[in-house]
GROMACS .gro file of C-alpha atoms in nm:
model
  346
    1MET     CA    1  -0.995  -3.535  -0.292
    2ALA     CA    2  -1.131  -3.872  -0.402
    3THR     CA    3  -0.877  -4.138  -0.482
    4GLN     CA    4  -0.853  -4.361  -0.781
    5GLY     CA    5  -0.697  -4.704  -0.776
    6THR     CA    6  -0.747  -5.073  -0.824
    7THR     CA    7  -1.052  -5.248  -0.685
    8GLY     CA    8  -0.864  -5.544  -0.543
    9ALA     CA    9  -1.052  -5.778  -0.773
   10ASN     CA   10  -0.732  -5.945  -0.895
   11ASN     CA   11  -0.602  -6.041  -0.551
   12VAL     CA   12  -0.535  -6.413  -0.512
   13THR     CA   13  -0.757  -6.584  -0.257
   14SER     CA   14  -0.578  -6.726   0.045
   15ARG     CA   15  -0.800  -7.034   0.058
   16PRO     CA   16  -0.977  -7.251  -0.201
   17PRO     CA   17  -1.354  -7.210  -0.230
   18PRO     CA   18  -1.568  -7.428  -0.001
   19ASN     CA   19  -1.702  -7.747  -0.153
   20PRO     CA   20  -2.054  -7.728  -0.296
   21SER     CA   21  -2.324  -7.986  -0.233
   22PRO     CA   22  -2.223  -8.346  -0.321
   23LEU     CA   23  -2.518  -8.347  -0.562
   24ARG     CA   24  -2.309  -8.123  -0.789
   25THR     CA   25  -2.056  -8.405  -0.838
   26ALA     CA   26  -2.292  -8.704  -0.812
   27LYS     CA   27  -2.216  -8.979  -1.060
   28PHE     CA   28  -2.566  -9.091  -1.152
   29PHE     CA   29  -2.795  -8.807  -1.042
   30GLN     CA   30  -2.777  -8.451  -1.167
   31ALA     CA   31  -2.980  -8.226  -0.938
   32ASN     CA   32  -3.140  -7.901  -1.048
   33MET     CA   33  -2.943  -7.585  -0.973
   34ARG     CA   34  -3.100  -7.439  -0.658
   35ILE     CA   35  -3.088  -7.059  -0.675
   36LEU     CA   36  -3.176  -6.821  -0.392
   37VAL     CA   37  -3.292  -6.469  -0.479
   38THR     CA   38  -3.311  -6.233  -0.181
   39GLY     CA   39  -3.545  -5.943  -0.249
   40GLY     CA   40  -3.697  -6.156  -0.524
   41ALA     CA   41  -4.045  -6.004  -0.487
   42GLY     CA   42  -3.911  -5.660  -0.574
   43PHE     CA   43  -3.877  -5.479  -0.905
   44ILE     CA   44  -3.551  -5.616  -1.047
   45GLY     CA   45  -3.569  -5.932  -0.835
   46SER     CA   46  -3.902  -6.048  -0.979
   47HIS     CA   47  -3.782  -5.996  -1.337
   48LEU     CA   48  -3.469  -6.196  -1.251
   49VAL     CA   49  -3.688  -6.475  -1.110
   50ASP     CA   50  -3.890  -6.481  -1.433
   51ARG     CA   51  -3.571  -6.528  -1.637
   52LEU     CA   52  -3.427  -6.793  -1.405
   53MET     CA   53  -3.753  -6.990  -1.405
   54GLN     CA   54  -3.741  -7.014  -1.785
   55ASN     CA   55  -3.451  -7.258  -1.744
   56GLU     CA   56  -3.601  -7.597  -1.656
   57LYS     CA   57  -3.282  -7.699  -1.474
   58ASN     CA   58  -3.328  -7.422  -1.215
   59GLU     CA   59  -3.514  -7.436  -0.885
   60VAL     CA   60  -3.570  -7.083  -0.754
   61VAL     CA   61  -3.617  -6.993  -0.389
   62VAL     CA   62  -3.726  -6.634  -0.319
   63VAL     CA   63  -3.675  -6.467   0.018
   64ASP     CA   64  -3.844  -6.131   0.082
   65ASN     CA   65  -3.988  -5.939   0.377
   66TYR     CA   66  -4.219  -5.734   0.146
   67PHE     CA   67  -4.097  -5.396   0.271
   68THR     CA   68  -4.089  -5.276  -0.090
   69GLY     CA   69  -4.161  -5.602  -0.276
   70SER     CA   70  -4.498  -5.756  -0.356
   71LYS     CA   71  -4.629  -6.109  -0.399
   72ASP     CA   72  -4.818  -5.986  -0.705
   73ASN     CA   73  -4.486  -5.964  -0.890
   74LEU     CA   74  -4.443  -6.341  -0.853
   75LYS     CA   75  -4.800  -6.469  -0.874
   76GLN     CA   76  -4.744  -6.644  -1.208
   77TRP     CA   77  -4.508  -6.888  -1.031
   78PHE     CA   78  -4.728  -6.976  -0.730
   79GLY     CA   79  -4.770  -7.353  -0.715
   80HIS     CA   80  -4.492  -7.424  -0.962
   81PRO     CA   81  -4.287  -7.729  -0.852
   82ARG     CA   82  -3.955  -7.549  -0.912
   83PHE     CA   83  -4.052  -7.233  -0.722
   84GLU     CA   84  -4.058  -7.157  -0.349
   85LEU     CA   85  -4.140  -6.830  -0.169
   86ILE     CA   86  -4.028  -6.764   0.189
   87ARG     CA   87  -4.127  -6.460   0.395
   88HIS     CA   88  -3.802  -6.378   0.571
   89ASP     CA   89  -3.586  -6.080   0.665
   90VAL     CA   90  -3.221  -6.125   0.567
   91THR     CA   91  -3.107  -5.948   0.885
   92GLU     CA   92  -3.195  -6.281   1.050
   93PRO     CA   93  -2.993  -6.597   0.969
   94LEU     CA   94  -3.129  -6.834   0.707
   95LEU     CA   95  -3.052  -7.207   0.695
   96ILE     CA   96  -3.122  -7.346   0.349
   97GLU     CA   97  -2.948  -7.564   0.093
   98ILE     CA   98  -2.870  -7.375  -0.228
   99ASP     CA   99  -2.604  -7.349  -0.502
  100GLN     CA  100  -2.618  -6.981  -0.600
  101ILE     CA  101  -2.730  -6.664  -0.422
  102TYR     CA  102  -2.845  -6.347  -0.597
  103HIS     CA  103  -2.841  -6.100  -0.307
  104LEU     CA  104  -3.073  -5.812  -0.405
  105ALA     CA  105  -3.245  -5.749  -0.071
  106CYS     CA  106  -3.242  -5.377   0.015
  107PRO     CA  107  -3.473  -5.084  -0.059
  108ALA     CA  108  -3.328  -4.889  -0.353
  109SER     CA  109  -3.556  -4.586  -0.355
  110PRO     CA  110  -3.463  -4.283  -0.141
  111ILE     CA  111  -3.820  -4.258  -0.010
  112PHE     CA  112  -3.796  -4.610   0.133
  113TYR     CA  113  -3.435  -4.627   0.247
  114LYS     CA  114  -3.454  -4.284   0.417
  115HIS     CA  115  -3.782  -4.385   0.587
  116ASN     CA  116  -3.588  -4.631   0.805
  117PRO     CA  117  -3.215  -4.564   0.760
  118VAL     CA  118  -3.107  -4.791   1.047
  119LYS     CA  119  -3.300  -5.080   0.894
  120THR     CA  120  -3.144  -5.001   0.555
  121ILE     CA  121  -2.787  -5.017   0.680
  122LYS     CA  122  -2.864  -5.331   0.882
  123THR     CA  123  -2.997  -5.493   0.564
  124ASN     CA  124  -2.680  -5.400   0.378
  125VAL     CA  125  -2.438  -5.506   0.651
  126ILE     CA  126  -2.600  -5.777   0.864
  127GLY     CA  127  -2.803  -5.908   0.568
  128THR     CA  128  -2.490  -5.940   0.355
  129LEU     CA  129  -2.303  -6.105   0.645
  130ASN     CA  130  -2.583  -6.359   0.679
  131MET     CA  131  -2.584  -6.436   0.308
  132LEU     CA  132  -2.204  -6.470   0.302
  133GLY     CA  133  -2.223  -6.703   0.602
  134LEU     CA  134  -2.478  -6.911   0.414
  135ALA     CA  135  -2.258  -6.916   0.104
  136LYS     CA  136  -1.962  -7.030   0.313
  137ARG     CA  137  -2.160  -7.310   0.477
  138VAL     CA  138  -2.301  -7.460   0.157
  139GLY     CA  139  -2.024  -7.365  -0.088
  140ALA     CA  140  -2.252  -7.137  -0.295
  141ARG     CA  141  -2.149  -6.865  -0.535
  142ILE     CA  142  -2.295  -6.528  -0.431
  143LEU     CA  143  -2.371  -6.219  -0.639
  144LEU     CA  144  -2.424  -5.883  -0.468
  145THR     CA  145  -2.622  -5.613  -0.643
  146SER     CA  146  -2.427  -5.308  -0.537
  147THR     CA  147  -2.503  -4.965  -0.680
  148SER     CA  148  -2.366  -4.667  -0.866
  149GLU     CA  149  -2.431  -4.481  -0.539
  150VAL     CA  150  -2.096  -4.616  -0.413
  151TYR     CA  151  -1.943  -4.345  -0.636
  152GLY     CA  152  -2.137  -4.077  -0.444
  153ASP     CA  153  -2.135  -3.732  -0.603
  154PRO     CA  154  -1.851  -3.822  -0.841
  155LEU     CA  155  -1.550  -3.603  -0.905
  156VAL     CA  156  -1.468  -3.821  -1.205
  157HIS     CA  157  -1.700  -3.841  -1.505
  158PRO     CA  158  -1.798  -4.087  -1.641
  159GLN     CA  159  -1.739  -4.347  -1.369
  160ASP     CA  160  -1.542  -4.667  -1.417
  161GLU     CA  161  -1.483  -4.942  -1.162
  162SER     CA  162  -1.142  -4.810  -1.051
  163TYR     CA  163  -1.294  -4.487  -0.912
  164TRP     CA  164  -1.315  -4.494  -0.532
  165GLY     CA  165  -1.600  -4.247  -0.503
  166ASN     CA  166  -1.690  -3.925  -0.323
  167VAL     CA  167  -1.946  -4.017  -0.057
  168ASN     CA  168  -2.072  -3.820   0.242
  169PRO     CA  169  -2.049  -4.068   0.534
  170ILE     CA  170  -2.298  -3.876   0.753
  171GLY     CA  171  -2.554  -3.763   0.496
  172VAL     CA  172  -2.920  -3.861   0.472
  173ARG     CA  173  -2.838  -4.106   0.190
  174SER     CA  174  -2.542  -4.263   0.369
  175CYS     CA  175  -2.742  -4.559   0.500
  176TYR     CA  176  -2.767  -4.677   0.139
  177ASP     CA  177  -2.443  -4.544  -0.013
  178GLU     CA  178  -2.212  -4.645   0.269
  179GLY     CA  179  -2.415  -4.959   0.340
  180LYS     CA  180  -2.345  -5.086  -0.012
  181ARG     CA  181  -1.978  -4.989   0.018
  182VAL     CA  182  -1.950  -5.197   0.337
  183ALA     CA  183  -2.133  -5.482   0.165
  184GLU     CA  184  -1.871  -5.479  -0.113
  185THR     CA  185  -1.595  -5.482   0.152
  186LEU     CA  186  -1.752  -5.784   0.322
  187MET     CA  187  -1.780  -5.966  -0.010
  188PHE     CA  188  -1.409  -5.926  -0.085
  189ASP     CA  189  -1.305  -6.007   0.273
  190TYR     CA  190  -1.498  -6.337   0.260
  191HIS     CA  191  -1.352  -6.401  -0.086
  192ARG     CA  192  -0.994  -6.348   0.029
  193GLN     CA  193  -1.023  -6.505   0.373
  194HIS     CA  194  -1.260  -6.795   0.306
  195GLY     CA  195  -1.237  -6.847  -0.070
  196ILE     CA  196  -1.607  -6.769  -0.128
  197GLU     CA  197  -1.694  -6.733  -0.498
  198ILE     CA  198  -1.825  -6.377  -0.528
  199ARG     CA  199  -1.965  -6.153  -0.799
  200ILE     CA  200  -2.036  -5.780  -0.755
  201ALA     CA  201  -2.256  -5.578  -0.991
  202ARG     CA  202  -2.267  -5.199  -0.960
  203ILE     CA  203  -2.614  -5.124  -1.089
  204PHE     CA  204  -2.692  -4.785  -1.241
  205ASN     CA  205  -3.046  -4.642  -1.265
  206THR     CA  206  -3.284  -4.914  -1.384
  207TYR     CA  207  -3.646  -4.874  -1.489
  208GLY     CA  208  -3.932  -5.081  -1.626
  209PRO     CA  209  -4.261  -5.254  -1.538
  210ARG     CA  210  -4.328  -5.341  -1.171
  211MET     CA  211  -4.151  -5.038  -1.028
  212ASN     CA  212  -4.338  -4.900  -0.728
  213ILE     CA  213  -4.556  -4.626  -0.874
  214ASP     CA  214  -4.483  -4.371  -0.599
  215ASP     CA  215  -4.133  -4.481  -0.503
  216GLY     CA  216  -3.974  -4.140  -0.553
  217ARG     CA  217  -3.736  -4.236  -0.834
  218VAL     CA  218  -3.740  -4.002  -1.125
  219VAL     CA  219  -3.866  -4.228  -1.409
  220SER     CA  220  -4.156  -4.369  -1.208
  221ASN     CA  221  -4.237  -4.020  -1.075
  222PHE     CA  222  -4.253  -3.864  -1.422
  223ILE     CA  223  -4.456  -4.146  -1.579
  224ALA     CA  224  -4.707  -4.156  -1.293
  225GLN     CA  225  -4.741  -3.776  -1.303
  226ALA     CA  226  -4.791  -3.775  -1.680
  227ILE     CA  227  -5.060  -4.044  -1.662
  228ARG     CA  228  -5.240  -3.855  -1.383
  229ASN     CA  229  -5.218  -3.523  -1.573
  230GLU     CA  230  -5.001  -3.374  -1.299
  231PRO     CA  231  -4.701  -3.145  -1.362
  232LEU     CA  232  -4.366  -3.321  -1.404
  233THR     CA  233  -4.159  -3.212  -1.103
  234VAL     CA  234  -3.797  -3.164  -1.205
  235GLN     CA  235  -3.565  -3.115  -0.910
  236ALA     CA  236  -3.354  -2.799  -0.949
  237PRO     CA  237  -3.148  -2.716  -1.142
  238GLY     CA  238  -3.257  -2.989  -1.388
  239THR     CA  239  -2.911  -3.021  -1.541
  240GLN     CA  240  -2.808  -3.313  -1.319
  241THR     CA  241  -2.770  -3.630  -1.527
  242ARG     CA  242  -2.858  -3.999  -1.499
  243SER     CA  243  -2.826  -4.302  -1.725
  244PHE     CA  244  -3.128  -4.530  -1.750
  245CYS     CA  245  -3.111  -4.906  -1.816
  246TYR     CA  246  -3.423  -5.108  -1.903
  247VAL     CA  247  -3.482  -5.394  -1.660
  248SER     CA  248  -3.455  -5.681  -1.911
  249ASP     CA  249  -3.109  -5.560  -2.010
  250MET     CA  250  -3.011  -5.542  -1.643
  251VAL     CA  251  -3.129  -5.896  -1.572
  252ASP     CA  252  -2.930  -6.023  -1.869
  253GLY     CA  253  -2.618  -5.855  -1.729
  254LEU     CA  254  -2.669  -6.002  -1.381
  255ILE     CA  255  -2.704  -6.357  -1.513
  256ARG     CA  256  -2.397  -6.320  -1.734
  257LEU     CA  257  -2.198  -6.193  -1.438
  258MET     CA  258  -2.310  -6.482  -1.215
  259GLU     CA  259  -2.227  -6.741  -1.481
  260GLY     CA  260  -1.892  -6.584  -1.572
  261ASN     CA  261  -1.551  -6.605  -1.407
  262ASN     CA  262  -1.493  -6.243  -1.302
  263THR     CA  263  -1.553  -6.133  -0.943
  264GLY     CA  264  -1.623  -5.774  -1.041
  265PRO     CA  265  -1.707  -5.509  -0.942
  266ILE     CA  266  -1.856  -5.454  -1.287
  267ASN     CA  267  -2.069  -5.155  -1.385
  268LEU     CA  268  -2.407  -5.254  -1.529
  269GLY     CA  269  -2.600  -4.965  -1.679
  270ASN     CA  270  -2.685  -4.778  -1.995
  271PRO     CA  271  -2.418  -4.520  -2.088
  272GLY     CA  272  -2.678  -4.300  -2.256
  273GLU     CA  273  -2.676  -3.987  -2.039
  274PHE     CA  274  -2.980  -3.760  -1.993
  275THR     CA  275  -3.039  -3.448  -1.787
  276MET     CA  276  -3.350  -3.453  -1.571
  277LEU     CA  277  -3.501  -3.189  -1.797
  278GLU     CA  278  -3.434  -3.403  -2.107
  279LEU     CA  279  -3.598  -3.701  -1.937
  280ALA     CA  280  -3.904  -3.490  -1.852
  281GLU     CA  281  -3.927  -3.368  -2.214
  282ASN     CA  282  -3.914  -3.728  -2.339
  283VAL     CA  283  -4.188  -3.838  -2.099
  284LYS     CA  284  -4.402  -3.540  -2.197
  285GLU     CA  285  -4.361  -3.609  -2.569
  286LEU     CA  286  -4.423  -3.986  -2.548
  287ILE     CA  287  -4.692  -4.003  -2.279
  288ASN     CA  288  -4.878  -3.675  -2.229
  289PRO     CA  289  -4.791  -3.364  -2.434
  290GLU     CA  290  -5.041  -3.157  -2.230
  291VAL     CA  291  -4.859  -3.172  -1.895
  292LYS     CA  292  -4.644  -2.889  -1.764
  293ILE     CA  293  -4.285  -2.921  -1.643
  294ILE     CA  294  -4.208  -2.738  -1.317
  295HIS     CA  295  -3.899  -2.709  -1.098
  296VAL     CA  296  -3.895  -2.807  -0.730
  297GLU     CA  297  -3.631  -2.796  -0.458
  298ASN     CA  298  -3.357  -3.059  -0.478
  299THR     CA  299  -3.289  -3.325  -0.214
  300PRO     CA  300  -2.964  -3.325  -0.010
  301ASP     CA  301  -2.655  -3.508  -0.147
  302ASP     CA  302  -2.818  -3.562  -0.486
  303PRO     CA  303  -2.536  -3.656  -0.730
  304ARG     CA  304  -2.486  -3.405  -1.011
  305GLN     CA  305  -2.368  -3.654  -1.272
  306ARG     CA  306  -2.405  -4.027  -1.320
  307LYS     CA  307  -2.286  -4.221  -1.623
  308PRO     CA  308  -2.127  -4.565  -1.630
  309VAL     CA  309  -1.822  -4.675  -1.820
  310ILE     CA  310  -1.924  -5.025  -1.934
  311SER     CA  311  -1.612  -5.127  -2.125
  312LYS     CA  312  -1.541  -5.394  -1.861
  313ALA     CA  313  -1.890  -5.542  -1.899
  314LYS     CA  314  -1.848  -5.547  -2.278
  315GLU     CA  315  -1.508  -5.713  -2.256
  316VAL     CA  316  -1.569  -5.960  -1.973
  317LEU     CA  317  -1.939  -6.040  -2.014
  318GLY     CA  318  -2.005  -5.956  -2.378
  319TRP     CA  319  -2.288  -5.738  -2.245
  320GLU     CA  320  -2.430  -5.401  -2.335
  321PRO     CA  321  -2.785  -5.260  -2.324
  322THR     CA  322  -3.007  -5.302  -2.629
  323ILE     CA  323  -3.324  -5.109  -2.535
  324THR     CA  324  -3.320  -4.731  -2.568
  325LEU     CA  325  -3.499  -4.494  -2.332
  326ARG     CA  326  -3.756  -4.406  -2.596
  327GLU     CA  327  -3.831  -4.777  -2.644
  328GLY     CA  328  -3.852  -4.853  -2.274
  329LEU     CA  329  -4.069  -4.565  -2.152
  330PRO     CA  330  -4.385  -4.674  -2.343
  331ARG     CA  331  -4.350  -5.029  -2.204
  332MET     CA  332  -4.340  -4.889  -1.853
  333GLU     CA  333  -4.633  -4.658  -1.927
  334GLU     CA  334  -4.847  -4.957  -2.029
  335ASP     CA  335  -4.773  -5.133  -1.699
  336PHE     CA  336  -4.846  -4.819  -1.494
  337ARG     CA  337  -5.174  -4.755  -1.676
  338LYS     CA  338  -5.293  -5.110  -1.601
  339ARG     CA  339  -5.212  -5.076  -1.232
  340LEU     CA  340  -5.357  -4.726  -1.202
  341GLY     CA  341  -5.665  -4.814  -1.406
  342ILE     CA  342  -5.620  -4.509  -1.629
  343LEU     CA  343  -5.659  -4.580  -1.999
  344ARG     CA  344  -5.494  -4.370  -2.268
  345ASN     CA  345  -5.729  -4.130  -2.448
  346GLU     CA  346  -5.699  -4.212  -2.816
   0.00000   0.00000   0.00000
């Protein structure tokens, strides 16, 4: 039986945080905030970079190995004096001078993380160790984008941050689920042992422009199928639920968490809960009423229910989503149509 309890977020650190760069306390020169975004060429990462670059006091350094990310997502910033892009794999050490780290690097789609599960767990474990080592050396604050997958196939519904989860440690999804759980452990161990300033966001299903079109996640699958006039493939039984947060809302939550004083973990997601069949019906109605909806075999260890409790995010961050699913789906459709070169028939 899964256990519930405290997250350990309120434990007192045994050491003070490491000192940041002397430029942070310089008397006559105020340097820009140098922010590292790992996985910054990916879906959420590139939207986060866009938001960070809007602040003229930020310098943004993106690190990505392009396993799932793309330079196209960042092309508007090429040549900008406050932007730098480095091709690098976080499983290798990185020596760089920065003030904050948004650690997003890791494939989030089952198609990609199950393609190379050993690489996925190395990214979660060794990559997080490398980023924590960097944070310790330069005195940076670090935010980890963890996932609702740490709750596994939950025995508690909806899920709040005190729930310890119900995860299969030897399943085909374990490289991602357990990898993120270990990453959270490492974050708190560095926080308690070395005083590192940490922030942990547990991200629930996020969607929006720049998602990989064929990445296997349900929203991108349905929209791409609808645009191509293909049947919407609902995995059986179709009653399993998810909660979908639009990417701009997610980015807002991540920045608020980084700038706030709470270590987390904090759930970031939209508490609106939809069955897979309801999602398919919405996509059909909004994008292509002519397509059929069919059922296909489900994948192993697919969680039956997923819905965040976001009361902590509301209280601590003053954050909650503002964009509904029916508002977000057409925005994503427009992006997919441009990339697929398929115009809507008026």
